[in-house]
PDB file of C-alpha atoms in Angstrom:
ATOM      1  CA  MET A   1     -38.165   1.171   4.711  1.00 82.00           C
ATOM      2  CA  SER A   2     -34.729   1.899   5.903  1.00 86.00           C
ATOM      3  CA  GLY A   3     -31.651   2.827   3.971  1.00 88.00           C
ATOM      4  CA  ILE A   4     -28.435   4.676   3.410  1.00 91.00           C
ATOM      5  CA  LEU A   5     -26.341   6.119   0.593  1.00 92.00           C
ATOM      6  CA  GLY A   6     -22.853   4.920  -0.225  1.00 92.00           C
ATOM      7  CA  LYS A   7     -20.048   4.435  -2.657  1.00 91.00           C
ATOM      8  CA  LYS A   8     -18.700   1.237  -4.188  1.00 92.00           C
ATOM      9  CA  VAL A   9     -15.158   0.544  -3.053  1.00 91.00           C
ATOM     10  CA  GLY A  10     -14.483  -2.741  -4.835  1.00 90.00           C
ATOM     11  CA  MET A  11     -14.724  -6.476  -4.492  1.00 91.00           C
ATOM     12  CA  THR A  12     -12.830  -9.090  -2.530  1.00 90.00           C
ATOM     13  CA  SER A  13     -13.627 -12.359  -0.831  1.00 89.00           C
ATOM     14  CA  ILE A  14     -13.881 -13.427   2.796  1.00 89.00           C
ATOM     15  CA  TYR A  15     -14.673 -16.659   4.611  1.00 89.00           C
ATOM     16  CA  ASP A  16     -17.649 -17.428   6.823  1.00 86.00           C
ATOM     17  CA  GLU A  17     -17.613 -19.521  10.021  1.00 84.00           C
ATOM     18  CA  SER A  18     -18.128 -22.757   8.132  1.00 83.00           C
ATOM     19  CA  GLY A  19     -15.107 -22.014   5.960  1.00 83.00           C
ATOM     20  CA  LYS A  20     -17.048 -21.111   2.857  1.00 87.00           C
ATOM     21  CA  ASN A  21     -15.552 -18.535   0.524  1.00 89.00           C
ATOM     22  CA  ILE A  22     -17.957 -15.623  -0.028  1.00 91.00           C
ATOM     23  CA  PRO A  23     -17.411 -13.056  -2.789  1.00 92.00           C
ATOM     24  CA  VAL A  24     -18.264  -9.638  -1.357  1.00 92.00           C
ATOM     25  CA  THR A  25     -18.569  -6.067  -2.546  1.00 93.00           C
ATOM     26  CA  VAL A  26     -17.193  -3.502  -0.140  1.00 92.00           C
ATOM     27  CA  ILE A  27     -19.426  -0.433   0.119  1.00 92.00           C
ATOM     28  CA  GLU A  28     -18.455   2.695   2.009  1.00 91.00           C
ATOM     29  CA  ALA A  29     -21.808   3.952   3.256  1.00 89.00           C
ATOM     30  CA  GLY A  30     -22.642   7.059   5.197  1.00 78.00           C
ATOM     31  CA  PRO A  31     -22.576   8.889   7.424  1.00 88.00           C
ATOM     32  CA  CYS A  32     -25.487  10.608   5.699  1.00 88.00           C
ATOM     33  CA  ILE A  33     -27.202  13.807   6.776  1.00 89.00           C
ATOM     34  CA  VAL A  34     -30.968  14.097   6.898  1.00 90.00           C
ATOM     35  CA  SER A  35     -31.474  17.067   4.587  1.00 88.00           C
ATOM     36  CA  GLN A  36     -35.259  17.205   4.471  1.00 88.00           C
ATOM     37  CA  ILE A  37     -38.295  15.586   6.050  1.00 89.00           C
ATOM     38  CA  ARG A  38     -41.235  15.217   3.727  1.00 88.00           C
ATOM     39  CA  THR A  39     -44.617  14.925   5.385  1.00 88.00           C
ATOM     40  CA  LYS A  40     -48.054  13.969   4.237  1.00 89.00           C
ATOM     41  CA  ASP A  41     -49.506  17.384   5.065  1.00 91.00           C
ATOM     42  CA  VAL A  42     -46.983  19.443   3.132  1.00 91.00           C
ATOM     43  CA  ASP A  43     -45.709  17.160   0.375  1.00 89.00           C
ATOM     44  CA  GLY A  44     -48.426  14.549   0.066  1.00 90.00           C
ATOM     45  CA  TYR A  45     -46.198  11.683   1.143  1.00 88.00           C
ATOM     46  CA  ASP A  46     -43.877  10.687   3.975  1.00 88.00           C
ATOM     47  CA  ALA A  47     -40.178  10.431   3.241  1.00 89.00           C
ATOM     48  CA  VAL A  48     -36.733  11.168   4.563  1.00 89.00           C
ATOM     49  CA  GLN A  49     -34.192  12.837   2.299  1.00 90.00           C
ATOM     50  CA  LEU A  50     -30.559  11.871   2.843  1.00 90.00           C
ATOM     51  CA  ALA A  51     -27.432  13.608   1.547  1.00 91.00           C
ATOM     52  CA  TYR A  52     -24.040  11.982   1.160  1.00 90.00           C
ATOM     53  CA  GLY A  53     -20.621  12.467  -0.387  1.00 88.00           C
ATOM     54  CA  GLU A  54     -18.039  15.182  -0.858  1.00 85.00           C
ATOM     55  CA  LYS A  55     -18.672  17.966  -3.326  1.00 87.00           C
ATOM     56  CA  LYS A  56     -16.713  21.112  -3.992  1.00 88.00           C
ATOM     57  CA  GLU A  57     -18.398  24.325  -3.061  1.00 87.00           C
ATOM     58  CA  LYS A  58     -17.615  25.967  -6.430  1.00 89.00           C
ATOM     59  CA  HIS A  59     -19.435  23.149  -8.222  1.00 89.00           C
ATOM     60  CA  THR A  60     -22.574  23.554  -6.154  1.00 88.00           C
ATOM     61  CA  THR A  61     -25.513  25.712  -7.143  1.00 89.00           C
ATOM     62  CA  ASN A  62     -26.735  28.308  -4.728  1.00 91.00           C
ATOM     63  CA  ALA A  63     -30.094  26.570  -4.601  1.00 90.00           C
ATOM     64  CA  LEU A  64     -28.524  23.329  -3.342  1.00 89.00           C
ATOM     65  CA  LYS A  65     -26.268  25.218  -0.960  1.00 89.00           C
ATOM     66  CA  GLY A  66     -29.283  26.920   0.552  1.00 88.00           C
ATOM     67  CA  HIS A  67     -31.238  23.695   0.776  1.00 89.00           C
ATOM     68  CA  LEU A  68     -28.426  21.903   2.597  1.00 88.00           C
ATOM     69  CA  HIS A  69     -27.711  24.942   4.765  1.00 88.00           C
ATOM     70  CA  LYS A  70     -31.118  24.400   6.386  1.00 86.00           C
ATOM     71  CA  ALA A  71     -29.875  21.010   7.557  1.00 84.00           C
ATOM     72  CA  GLY A  72     -26.685  22.628   8.777  1.00 83.00           C
ATOM     73  CA  THR A  73     -24.307  20.933   6.371  1.00 84.00           C
ATOM     74  CA  GLY A  74     -22.059  21.754   3.409  1.00 83.00           C
ATOM     75  CA  PRO A  75     -22.398  20.658  -0.246  1.00 88.00           C
ATOM     76  CA  LYS A  76     -23.136  16.976  -0.871  1.00 89.00           C
ATOM     77  CA  ALA A  77     -22.720  14.940  -4.027  1.00 89.00           C
ATOM     78  CA  MET A  78     -25.742  12.660  -3.785  1.00 90.00           C
ATOM     79  CA  ILE A  79     -29.229  13.270  -2.467  1.00 91.00           C
ATOM     80  CA  ALA A  80     -32.000  10.692  -2.388  1.00 91.00           C
ATOM     81  CA  GLU A  81     -35.312  10.120  -0.698  1.00 90.00           C
ATOM     82  CA  PHE A  82     -36.466   7.112   1.264  1.00 88.00           C
ATOM     83  CA  THR A  83     -40.202   6.767   1.566  1.00 87.00           C
ATOM     84  CA  ARG A  84     -41.768   5.818   4.883  1.00 81.00           C
ATOM     85  CA  PHE A  85     -38.470   5.727   6.801  1.00 80.00           C
ATOM     86  CA  GLU A  86     -38.760   3.350   9.757  1.00 79.00           C
ATOM     87  CA  LYS A  87     -37.276   5.482  12.498  1.00 78.00           C
ATOM     88  CA  LYS A  88     -38.337   9.043  13.148  1.00 79.00           C
ATOM     89  CA  LYS A  89     -35.601  11.345  11.953  1.00 80.00           C
ATOM     90  CA  SER A  90     -35.133  15.052  12.457  1.00 81.00           C
ATOM     91  CA  LEU A  91     -33.452  17.556  10.182  1.00 82.00           C
ATOM     92  CA  GLY A  92     -29.637  17.450  10.304  1.00 81.00           C
ATOM     93  CA  GLU A  93     -29.468  14.080  12.010  1.00 84.00           C
ATOM     94  CA  THR A  94     -26.819  11.620  10.819  1.00 87.00           C
ATOM     95  CA  VAL A  95     -27.585   8.135   9.505  1.00 87.00           C
ATOM     96  CA  THR A  96     -24.818   5.536   9.732  1.00 87.00           C
ATOM     97  CA  VAL A  97     -24.393   1.919   8.617  1.00 86.00           C
ATOM     98  CA  GLU A  98     -25.914   0.814  11.894  1.00 85.00           C
ATOM     99  CA  VAL A  99     -29.372   1.140  10.332  1.00 87.00           C
ATOM    100  CA  PHE A 100     -28.647  -2.374   8.985  1.00 88.00           C
ATOM    101  CA  MET A 101     -27.773  -5.615  10.700  1.00 88.00           C
ATOM    102  CA  GLU A 102     -25.558  -8.458   9.559  1.00 89.00           C
ATOM    103  CA  GLY A 103     -27.475 -11.175   7.742  1.00 88.00           C
ATOM    104  CA  GLU A 104     -30.231  -8.877   6.502  1.00 91.00           C
ATOM    105  CA  PHE A 105     -31.254  -8.725   2.859  1.00 93.00           C
ATOM    106  CA  VAL A 106     -31.086  -5.360   1.125  1.00 92.00           C
ATOM    107  CA  ASP A 107     -31.692  -3.884  -2.310  1.00 93.00           C
ATOM    108  CA  VAL A 108     -28.861  -1.959  -3.952  1.00 93.00           C
ATOM    109  CA  VAL A 109     -29.491   0.685  -6.616  1.00 94.00           C
ATOM    110  CA  GLY A 110     -26.707   1.905  -8.873  1.00 93.00           C
ATOM    111  CA  VAL A 111     -25.943   3.114 -12.380  1.00 95.00           C
ATOM    112  CA  THR A 112     -24.279   0.456 -14.525  1.00 95.00           C
ATOM    113  CA  LYS A 113     -21.034   0.987 -16.387  1.00 94.00           C
ATOM    114  CA  GLY A 114     -21.525   2.523 -19.833  1.00 94.00           C
ATOM    115  CA  LYS A 115     -20.652   0.114 -22.647  1.00 95.00           C
ATOM    116  CA  GLY A 116     -21.137   2.452 -25.617  1.00 95.00           C
ATOM    117  CA  PHE A 117     -22.818   1.394 -28.872  1.00 96.00           C
ATOM    118  CA  GLN A 118     -23.171  -2.389 -28.771  1.00 94.00           C
ATOM    119  CA  GLY A 119     -24.619  -5.008 -31.092  1.00 93.00           C
ATOM    120  CA  VAL A 120     -27.561  -7.259 -30.346  1.00 93.00           C
ATOM    121  CA  VAL A 121     -25.433 -10.232 -29.270  1.00 93.00           C
ATOM    122  CA  LYS A 122     -23.913  -8.362 -26.343  1.00 93.00           C
ATOM    123  CA  ARG A 123     -26.828  -6.005 -25.696  1.00 94.00           C
ATOM    124  CA  HIS A 124     -29.766  -8.417 -25.836  1.00 93.00           C
ATOM    125  CA  GLY A 125     -28.139 -11.842 -25.732  1.00 92.00           C
ATOM    126  CA  PHE A 126     -29.012 -12.809 -29.322  1.00 90.00           C
ATOM    127  CA  GLY A 127     -27.375 -15.931 -30.652  1.00 88.00           C
ATOM    128  CA  GLY A 128     -26.133 -14.434 -33.903  1.00 83.00           C
ATOM    129  CA  VAL A 129     -27.017 -15.794 -37.296  1.00 81.00           C
ATOM    130  CA  GLY A 130     -26.160 -19.245 -38.594  1.00 77.00           C
ATOM    131  CA  GLN A 131     -22.755 -20.790 -38.696  1.00 81.00           C
ATOM    132  CA  ALA A 132     -19.241 -19.598 -39.424  1.00 81.00           C
ATOM    133  CA  THR A 133     -18.481 -22.029 -42.281  1.00 84.00           C
ATOM    134  CA  HIS A 134     -20.210 -23.144 -45.528  1.00 86.00           C
ATOM    135  CA  GLY A 135     -19.629 -19.859 -47.319  1.00 83.00           C
ATOM    136  CA  GLN A 136     -21.338 -17.831 -44.601  1.00 83.00           C
ATOM    137  CA  HIS A 137     -19.698 -14.492 -44.081  1.00 82.00           C
ATOM    138  CA  ASN A 138     -20.323 -11.090 -42.533  1.00 82.00           C
ATOM    139  CA  ARG A 139     -23.452 -12.137 -40.621  1.00 84.00           C
ATOM    140  CA  LEU A 140     -22.110 -13.922 -37.569  1.00 86.00           C
ATOM    141  CA  ARG A 141     -23.363 -11.374 -35.031  1.00 87.00           C
ATOM    142  CA  ALA A 142     -26.199  -9.913 -37.105  1.00 88.00           C
ATOM    143  CA  PRO A 143     -29.723  -9.509 -35.630  1.00 88.00           C
ATOM    144  CA  GLY A 144     -31.535 -11.407 -38.440  1.00 86.00           C
ATOM    145  CA  SER A 145     -35.041 -10.430 -39.464  1.00 88.00           C
ATOM    146  CA  ILE A 146     -36.703  -7.531 -37.681  1.00 90.00           C
ATOM    147  CA  GLY A 147     -40.188  -8.168 -38.982  1.00 89.00           C
ATOM    148  CA  ALA A 148     -42.470  -8.950 -41.971  1.00 91.00           C
ATOM    149  CA  SER A 149     -42.818  -6.909 -45.193  1.00 90.00           C
ATOM    150  CA  SER A 150     -46.041  -5.403 -46.565  1.00 91.00           C
ATOM    151  CA  TYR A 151     -47.860  -6.120 -43.379  1.00 91.00           C
ATOM    152  CA  PRO A 152     -47.188  -4.359 -41.011  1.00 92.00           C
ATOM    153  CA  SER A 153     -44.933  -2.251 -43.280  1.00 91.00           C
ATOM    154  CA  ARG A 154     -43.140  -0.905 -40.271  1.00 93.00           C
ATOM    155  CA  VAL A 155     -40.901  -1.988 -37.425  1.00 92.00           C
ATOM    156  CA  PHE A 156     -42.697  -2.605 -34.161  1.00 94.00           C
ATOM    157  CA  LYS A 157     -41.913  -0.320 -31.262  1.00 94.00           C
ATOM    158  CA  GLY A 158     -39.504  -1.761 -28.758  1.00 92.00           C
ATOM    159  CA  MET A 159     -37.809  -4.047 -31.316  1.00 93.00           C
ATOM    160  CA  ARG A 160     -34.518  -5.131 -29.798  1.00 93.00           C
ATOM    161  CA  MET A 161     -31.712  -3.682 -31.874  1.00 93.00           C
ATOM    162  CA  ALA A 162     -28.147  -2.451 -31.511  1.00 93.00           C
ATOM    163  CA  GLY A 163     -27.587   0.767 -29.605  1.00 94.00           C
ATOM    164  CA  ARG A 164     -26.291   2.382 -26.482  1.00 94.00           C
ATOM    165  CA  MET A 165     -25.758  -0.091 -23.655  1.00 94.00           C
ATOM    166  CA  GLY A 166     -25.105   0.497 -19.988  1.00 92.00           C
ATOM    167  CA  GLY A 167     -25.493   3.633 -17.939  1.00 91.00           C
ATOM    168  CA  ASP A 168     -28.904   2.429 -16.742  1.00 93.00           C
ATOM    169  CA  ARG A 169     -30.275   2.694 -13.256  1.00 94.00           C
ATOM    170  CA  VAL A 170     -30.432  -0.863 -11.971  1.00 94.00           C
ATOM    171  CA  LYS A 171     -31.770  -2.214  -8.703  1.00 93.00           C
ATOM    172  CA  LEU A 172     -30.503  -5.555  -7.469  1.00 93.00           C
ATOM    173  CA  ILE A 173     -32.819  -7.047  -4.892  1.00 93.00           C
ATOM    174  CA  ASN A 174     -32.191  -9.355  -1.941  1.00 92.00           C
ATOM    175  CA  LEU A 175     -28.448  -9.051  -1.525  1.00 93.00           C
ATOM    176  CA  GLN A 176     -27.300 -10.381   1.821  1.00 92.00           C
ATOM    177  CA  ILE A 177     -25.267  -8.226   4.160  1.00 92.00           C
ATOM    178  CA  VAL A 178     -22.326 -10.399   5.163  1.00 91.00           C
ATOM    179  CA  LYS A 179     -20.601  -7.993   7.496  1.00 89.00           C
ATOM    180  CA  ILE A 180     -20.818  -4.455   8.840  1.00 91.00           C
ATOM    181  CA  ILE A 181     -17.778  -2.528  10.050  1.00 89.00           C
ATOM    182  CA  PRO A 182     -19.194   0.623  11.738  1.00 88.00           C
ATOM    183  CA  GLU A 183     -15.817   2.178  12.677  1.00 88.00           C
ATOM    184  CA  LYS A 184     -14.874   2.406   8.964  1.00 87.00           C
ATOM    185  CA  ASN A 185     -18.470   2.933   7.679  1.00 89.00           C
ATOM    186  CA  LEU A 186     -18.262  -0.237   5.609  1.00 90.00           C
ATOM    187  CA  ILE A 187     -20.932  -2.669   4.454  1.00 91.00           C
ATOM    188  CA  LEU A 188     -19.951  -5.994   2.911  1.00 92.00           C
ATOM    189  CA  VAL A 189     -22.650  -7.268   0.570  1.00 93.00           C
ATOM    190  CA  LYS A 190     -22.624 -10.726  -0.945  1.00 93.00           C
ATOM    191  CA  GLY A 191     -22.087 -10.699  -4.700  1.00 93.00           C
ATOM    192  CA  ALA A 192     -21.695  -7.883  -7.191  1.00 93.00           C
ATOM    193  CA  VAL A 193     -23.478  -4.518  -7.337  1.00 94.00           C
ATOM    194  CA  PRO A 194     -24.085  -2.264 -10.374  1.00 94.00           C
ATOM    195  CA  GLY A 195     -21.662   0.443 -11.383  1.00 93.00           C
ATOM    196  CA  PRO A 196     -17.987   1.266 -11.373  1.00 92.00           C
ATOM    197  CA  LYS A 197     -15.736   1.704  -8.364  1.00 90.00           C
ATOM    198  CA  ASN A 198     -16.506   5.022  -6.629  1.00 90.00           C
ATOM    199  CA  GLY A 199     -19.986   4.848  -8.163  1.00 91.00           C
ATOM    200  CA  PHE A 200     -22.779   6.077  -5.928  1.00 93.00           C
ATOM    201  CA  LEU A 201     -25.206   3.527  -4.530  1.00 93.00           C
ATOM    202  CA  LYS A 202     -28.521   3.615  -2.746  1.00 92.00           C
ATOM    203  CA  ILE A 203     -28.924   0.786  -0.277  1.00 92.00           C
ATOM    204  CA  GLU A 204     -32.410   0.132   1.025  1.00 91.00           C
ATOM    205  CA  ARG A 205     -34.245  -2.446   3.045  1.00 89.00           C
ATOM    206  CA  TRP A 206     -37.958  -3.103   2.828  1.00 84.00           C
ATOM    207  CA  ASN A 207     -39.788  -5.101   5.470  1.00 74.00           C
TER     208      ASN A 207
ATOM    209  CA  MET B   1      -2.868  -0.145  -9.697  1.00 45.00           C
ATOM    210  CA  SER B   2      -2.667   0.378  -5.981  1.00 58.00           C
ATOM    211  CA  LYS B   3      -5.256  -1.323  -3.914  1.00 65.00           C
ATOM    212  CA  ASN B   4      -7.798   0.765  -2.093  1.00 82.00           C
ATOM    213  CA  ALA B   5      -6.993   1.174   1.605  1.00 85.00           C
ATOM    214  CA  LEU B   6     -10.494   0.082   2.589  1.00 86.00           C
ATOM    215  CA  ILE B   7     -10.250  -3.122   0.541  1.00 86.00           C
ATOM    216  CA  GLN B   8      -6.879  -3.735   2.192  1.00 86.00           C
ATOM    217  CA  PHE B   9      -8.492  -3.204   5.584  1.00 86.00           C
ATOM    218  CA  VAL B  10     -11.149  -5.827   4.852  1.00 85.00           C
ATOM    219  CA  GLU B  11      -8.618  -8.273   3.463  1.00 85.00           C
ATOM    220  CA  ASP B  12      -6.328  -7.846   6.452  1.00 83.00           C
ATOM    221  CA  GLN B  13      -9.066  -9.271   8.658  1.00 84.00           C
ATOM    222  CA  VAL B  14      -9.008 -12.608   6.860  1.00 83.00           C
ATOM    223  CA  ALA B  15      -6.672 -14.892   8.751  1.00 82.00           C
ATOM    224  CA  ILE B  16      -4.109 -16.586   6.519  1.00 84.00           C
ATOM    225  CA  LYS B  17      -2.060 -19.361   8.085  1.00 84.00           C
ATOM    226  CA  ASP B  18       1.719 -19.324   7.913  1.00 86.00           C
ATOM    227  CA  PHE B  19       2.725 -21.871   5.302  1.00 88.00           C
ATOM    228  CA  PRO B  20       6.233 -22.594   4.019  1.00 90.00           C
ATOM    229  CA  ALA B  21       7.144 -20.792   0.810  1.00 90.00           C
ATOM    230  CA  PHE B  22       6.596 -22.767  -2.380  1.00 91.00           C
ATOM    231  CA  SER B  23       6.266 -21.975  -6.033  1.00 90.00           C
ATOM    232  CA  ALA B  24       5.502 -23.605  -9.371  1.00 91.00           C
ATOM    233  CA  GLY B  25       7.404 -26.853  -9.909  1.00 90.00           C
ATOM    234  CA  ASP B  26       7.604 -27.776  -6.241  1.00 91.00           C
ATOM    235  CA  THR B  27       6.162 -31.044  -5.013  1.00 92.00           C
ATOM    236  CA  ILE B  28       3.969 -30.417  -1.973  1.00 93.00           C
ATOM    237  CA  THR B  29       1.579 -32.307   0.280  1.00 94.00           C
ATOM    238  CA  VAL B  30      -1.580 -30.460   1.241  1.00 93.00           C
ATOM    239  CA  THR B  31      -3.428 -31.752   4.297  1.00 93.00           C
ATOM    240  CA  TYR B  32      -6.991 -30.552   4.274  1.00 91.00           C
ATOM    241  CA  LYS B  33     -10.133 -31.174   6.221  1.00 90.00           C
ATOM    242  CA  ILE B  34     -13.120 -32.877   4.662  1.00 90.00           C
ATOM    243  CA  ILE B  35     -16.579 -32.678   6.209  1.00 87.00           C
ATOM    244  CA  GLU B  36     -18.856 -35.561   5.319  1.00 86.00           C
ATOM    245  CA  GLY B  37     -22.229 -35.043   6.918  1.00 85.00           C
ATOM    246  CA  THR B  38     -21.269 -34.601  10.543  1.00 88.00           C
ATOM    247  CA  LYS B  39     -17.911 -36.384  10.371  1.00 90.00           C
ATOM    248  CA  GLU B  40     -14.622 -34.652   9.825  1.00 89.00           C
ATOM    249  CA  ARG B  41     -11.468 -36.223   8.534  1.00 91.00           C
ATOM    250  CA  LEU B  42      -8.131 -35.190   7.078  1.00 91.00           C
ATOM    251  CA  GLN B  43      -7.020 -35.988   3.573  1.00 91.00           C
ATOM    252  CA  LYS B  44      -3.662 -35.542   1.891  1.00 92.00           C
ATOM    253  CA  PHE B  45      -3.102 -34.407  -1.672  1.00 93.00           C
ATOM    254  CA  GLN B  46       0.426 -34.734  -2.957  1.00 93.00           C
ATOM    255  CA  GLY B  47       1.473 -33.344  -6.304  1.00 92.00           C
ATOM    256  CA  VAL B  48       3.299 -30.721  -8.319  1.00 93.00           C
ATOM    257  CA  VAL B  49       2.352 -27.053  -8.018  1.00 93.00           C
ATOM    258  CA  LEU B  50       1.362 -25.771 -11.459  1.00 94.00           C
ATOM    259  CA  GLN B  51       0.808 -22.139 -10.569  1.00 93.00           C
ATOM    260  CA  ARG B  52       0.132 -19.645  -7.843  1.00 93.00           C
ATOM    261  CA  VAL B  53      -2.472 -16.969  -8.562  1.00 92.00           C
ATOM    262  CA  GLY B  54      -3.654 -13.825  -6.828  1.00 89.00           C
ATOM    263  CA  GLU B  55      -2.785 -12.202  -3.552  1.00 85.00           C
ATOM    264  CA  GLY B  56      -4.191 -11.802  -0.066  1.00 84.00           C
ATOM    265  CA  PRO B  57      -7.337 -13.802   0.729  1.00 85.00           C
ATOM    266  CA  LYS B  58      -8.032 -14.286  -2.977  1.00 87.00           C
ATOM    267  CA  ALA B  59      -4.804 -16.185  -3.648  1.00 89.00           C
ATOM    268  CA  THR B  60      -5.010 -19.775  -4.894  1.00 92.00           C
ATOM    269  CA  PHE B  61      -2.613 -22.455  -6.064  1.00 94.00           C
ATOM    270  CA  THR B  62      -3.091 -25.438  -8.360  1.00 95.00           C
ATOM    271  CA  VAL B  63      -1.690 -28.877  -7.511  1.00 94.00           C
ATOM    272  CA  ARG B  64      -1.491 -31.686 -10.085  1.00 94.00           C
ATOM    273  CA  LYS B  65      -0.966 -35.350  -9.410  1.00 92.00           C
ATOM    274  CA  ILE B  66      -1.301 -38.566 -11.397  1.00 91.00           C
ATOM    275  CA  SER B  67      -3.866 -40.826  -9.789  1.00 91.00           C
ATOM    276  CA  ASN B  68      -4.457 -44.257 -11.367  1.00 91.00           C
ATOM    277  CA  ASN B  69      -2.869 -43.011 -14.568  1.00 88.00           C
ATOM    278  CA  ILE B  70      -5.264 -40.074 -14.738  1.00 91.00           C
ATOM    279  CA  GLY B  71      -4.106 -36.552 -14.164  1.00 91.00           C
ATOM    280  CA  VAL B  72      -5.966 -34.874 -11.276  1.00 94.00           C
ATOM    281  CA  GLU B  73      -5.745 -31.164 -10.513  1.00 94.00           C
ATOM    282  CA  ARG B  74      -7.045 -29.367  -7.505  1.00 93.00           C
ATOM    283  CA  ILE B  75      -7.200 -25.643  -6.852  1.00 94.00           C
ATOM    284  CA  PHE B  76      -6.798 -24.604  -3.223  1.00 92.00           C
ATOM    285  CA  PRO B  77      -7.465 -21.122  -1.858  1.00 91.00           C
ATOM    286  CA  VAL B  78      -4.485 -20.198   0.332  1.00 90.00           C
ATOM    287  CA  ALA B  79      -6.729 -18.599   2.956  1.00 89.00           C
ATOM    288  CA  SER B  80      -9.106 -21.571   3.135  1.00 88.00           C
ATOM    289  CA  PRO B  81      -9.702 -22.606   6.763  1.00 88.00           C
ATOM    290  CA  PHE B  82      -9.918 -26.221   5.601  1.00 90.00           C
ATOM    291  CA  ILE B  83      -6.203 -26.413   4.814  1.00 89.00           C
ATOM    292  CA  GLN B  84      -4.434 -27.791   7.867  1.00 89.00           C
ATOM    293  CA  GLU B  85      -0.883 -28.090   6.653  1.00 89.00           C
ATOM    294  CA  ILE B  86       1.294 -27.674   3.592  1.00 92.00           C
ATOM    295  CA  GLU B  87       4.529 -29.630   3.419  1.00 91.00           C
ATOM    296  CA  VAL B  88       7.137 -28.952   0.742  1.00 92.00           C
ATOM    297  CA  ASN B  89       8.610 -32.302  -0.292  1.00 91.00           C
ATOM    298  CA  LYS B  90      10.802 -31.235  -3.179  1.00 89.00           C
ATOM    299  CA  LYS B  91      11.950 -27.964  -4.682  1.00 91.00           C
ATOM    300  CA  GLY B  92      11.648 -28.144  -8.459  1.00 89.00           C
ATOM    301  CA  ALA B  93      13.907 -26.370 -10.944  1.00 90.00           C
ATOM    302  CA  VAL B  94      11.563 -24.813 -13.508  1.00 90.00           C
ATOM    303  CA  ARG B  95      11.973 -21.692 -15.605  1.00 91.00           C
ATOM    304  CA  ARG B  96       8.441 -20.404 -15.670  1.00 92.00           C
ATOM    305  CA  ALA B  97       5.788 -19.388 -13.147  1.00 93.00           C
ATOM    306  CA  ARG B  98       3.006 -21.468 -14.775  1.00 94.00           C
ATOM    307  CA  ILE B  99       4.107 -24.930 -15.881  1.00 92.00           C
ATOM    308  CA  PHE B 100       1.071 -26.005 -17.883  1.00 93.00           C
ATOM    309  CA  TYR B 101       3.352 -27.844 -20.339  1.00 92.00           C
ATOM    310  CA  LEU B 102       3.408 -30.591 -17.693  1.00 91.00           C
ATOM    311  CA  ARG B 103      -0.168 -31.526 -18.652  1.00 91.00           C
ATOM    312  CA  SER B 104       0.874 -32.800 -22.056  1.00 91.00           C
ATOM    313  CA  LEU B 105       3.791 -34.832 -20.714  1.00 90.00           C
ATOM    314  CA  ARG B 106       3.606 -38.401 -19.405  1.00 87.00           C
ATOM    315  CA  GLY B 107       5.855 -40.815 -17.571  1.00 85.00           C
ATOM    316  CA  LYS B 108       9.576 -40.099 -17.593  1.00 87.00           C
ATOM    317  CA  LYS B 109       9.147 -36.854 -19.538  1.00 86.00           C
ATOM    318  CA  ALA B 110       6.940 -35.416 -16.827  1.00 83.00           C
ATOM    319  CA  ARG B 111       9.767 -35.386 -14.327  1.00 85.00           C
ATOM    320  CA  ILE B 112      11.041 -32.121 -12.866  1.00 86.00           C
ATOM    321  CA  LYS B 113      14.669 -31.669 -11.865  1.00 86.00           C
ATOM    322  CA  GLU B 114      15.294 -30.892  -8.251  1.00 85.00           C
ATOM    323  CA  ALA B 115      16.549 -27.400  -7.583  1.00 81.00           C
ATOM    324  CA  ARG B 116      20.071 -27.059  -6.295  1.00 79.00           C
ATOM    325  CA  ARG B 117      20.236 -25.174  -3.059  1.00 68.00           C
TER     326      ARG B 117
END
């Protein structure tokens, strides 16, 4: 595994050599600091912990300050682990976008935009009930039946109903890297990625 | 909302050819490249510009023409490398930026006055 942490900048479109229009998401990724090396002997598994992003000192706990001080760096906004990192890394080393190559396929993890309390049509893709005419009213976007009566006399667990939508951790797999601009720490990924602009992202590549 | 500087940086790298200025109501001829299998050829599309949308590499424009009595519309991305040339044939005098009312007009009614220079 190989990876980096970044921030969503926004979307635009570019053209490839054959003249095809490609929608891309611009991600500002790295440079990240290696903040901890986890080893099999000490932690039970091998991983590299990366830290990324600006954070004010007054908003940082002393525990985090101390942890990052060992790697010789200031407060960071996002910290994540990458198991079985491909290249050997040492504490305090920087990881830049050059861990990836153009044309590779990566997975992008982000937290989706919060949508608030939503009905079943938007949240679960239900079709709604019936038709709009013939005296029908009030039930256009209703969920319909949620189960039988005396048996089972309860609603099954996991029944899809209205509720809070969004704000979930989502991983999109196999997004192609269209372009890498190392001097600006930018990665251009084909298609959309989860989350708002300035949302933190974890970009990883498995082999 | 101002555009992010990094998005601007990426968009600046997309080469956009220098075309003559045109807007909705103008009659233009777009020469564009078509690739059929391995062969390439140029085709012309002449019609009235209905609208221009977007900016930078995302900008597009819609051209409408009447072909065999059937209205045909085509949307071209301005930054598309397939567009070879855009020629402005006639400057139209229209009052709005999106002249979709043209779709419901036929024959003599669908004419657009030429703009006075």
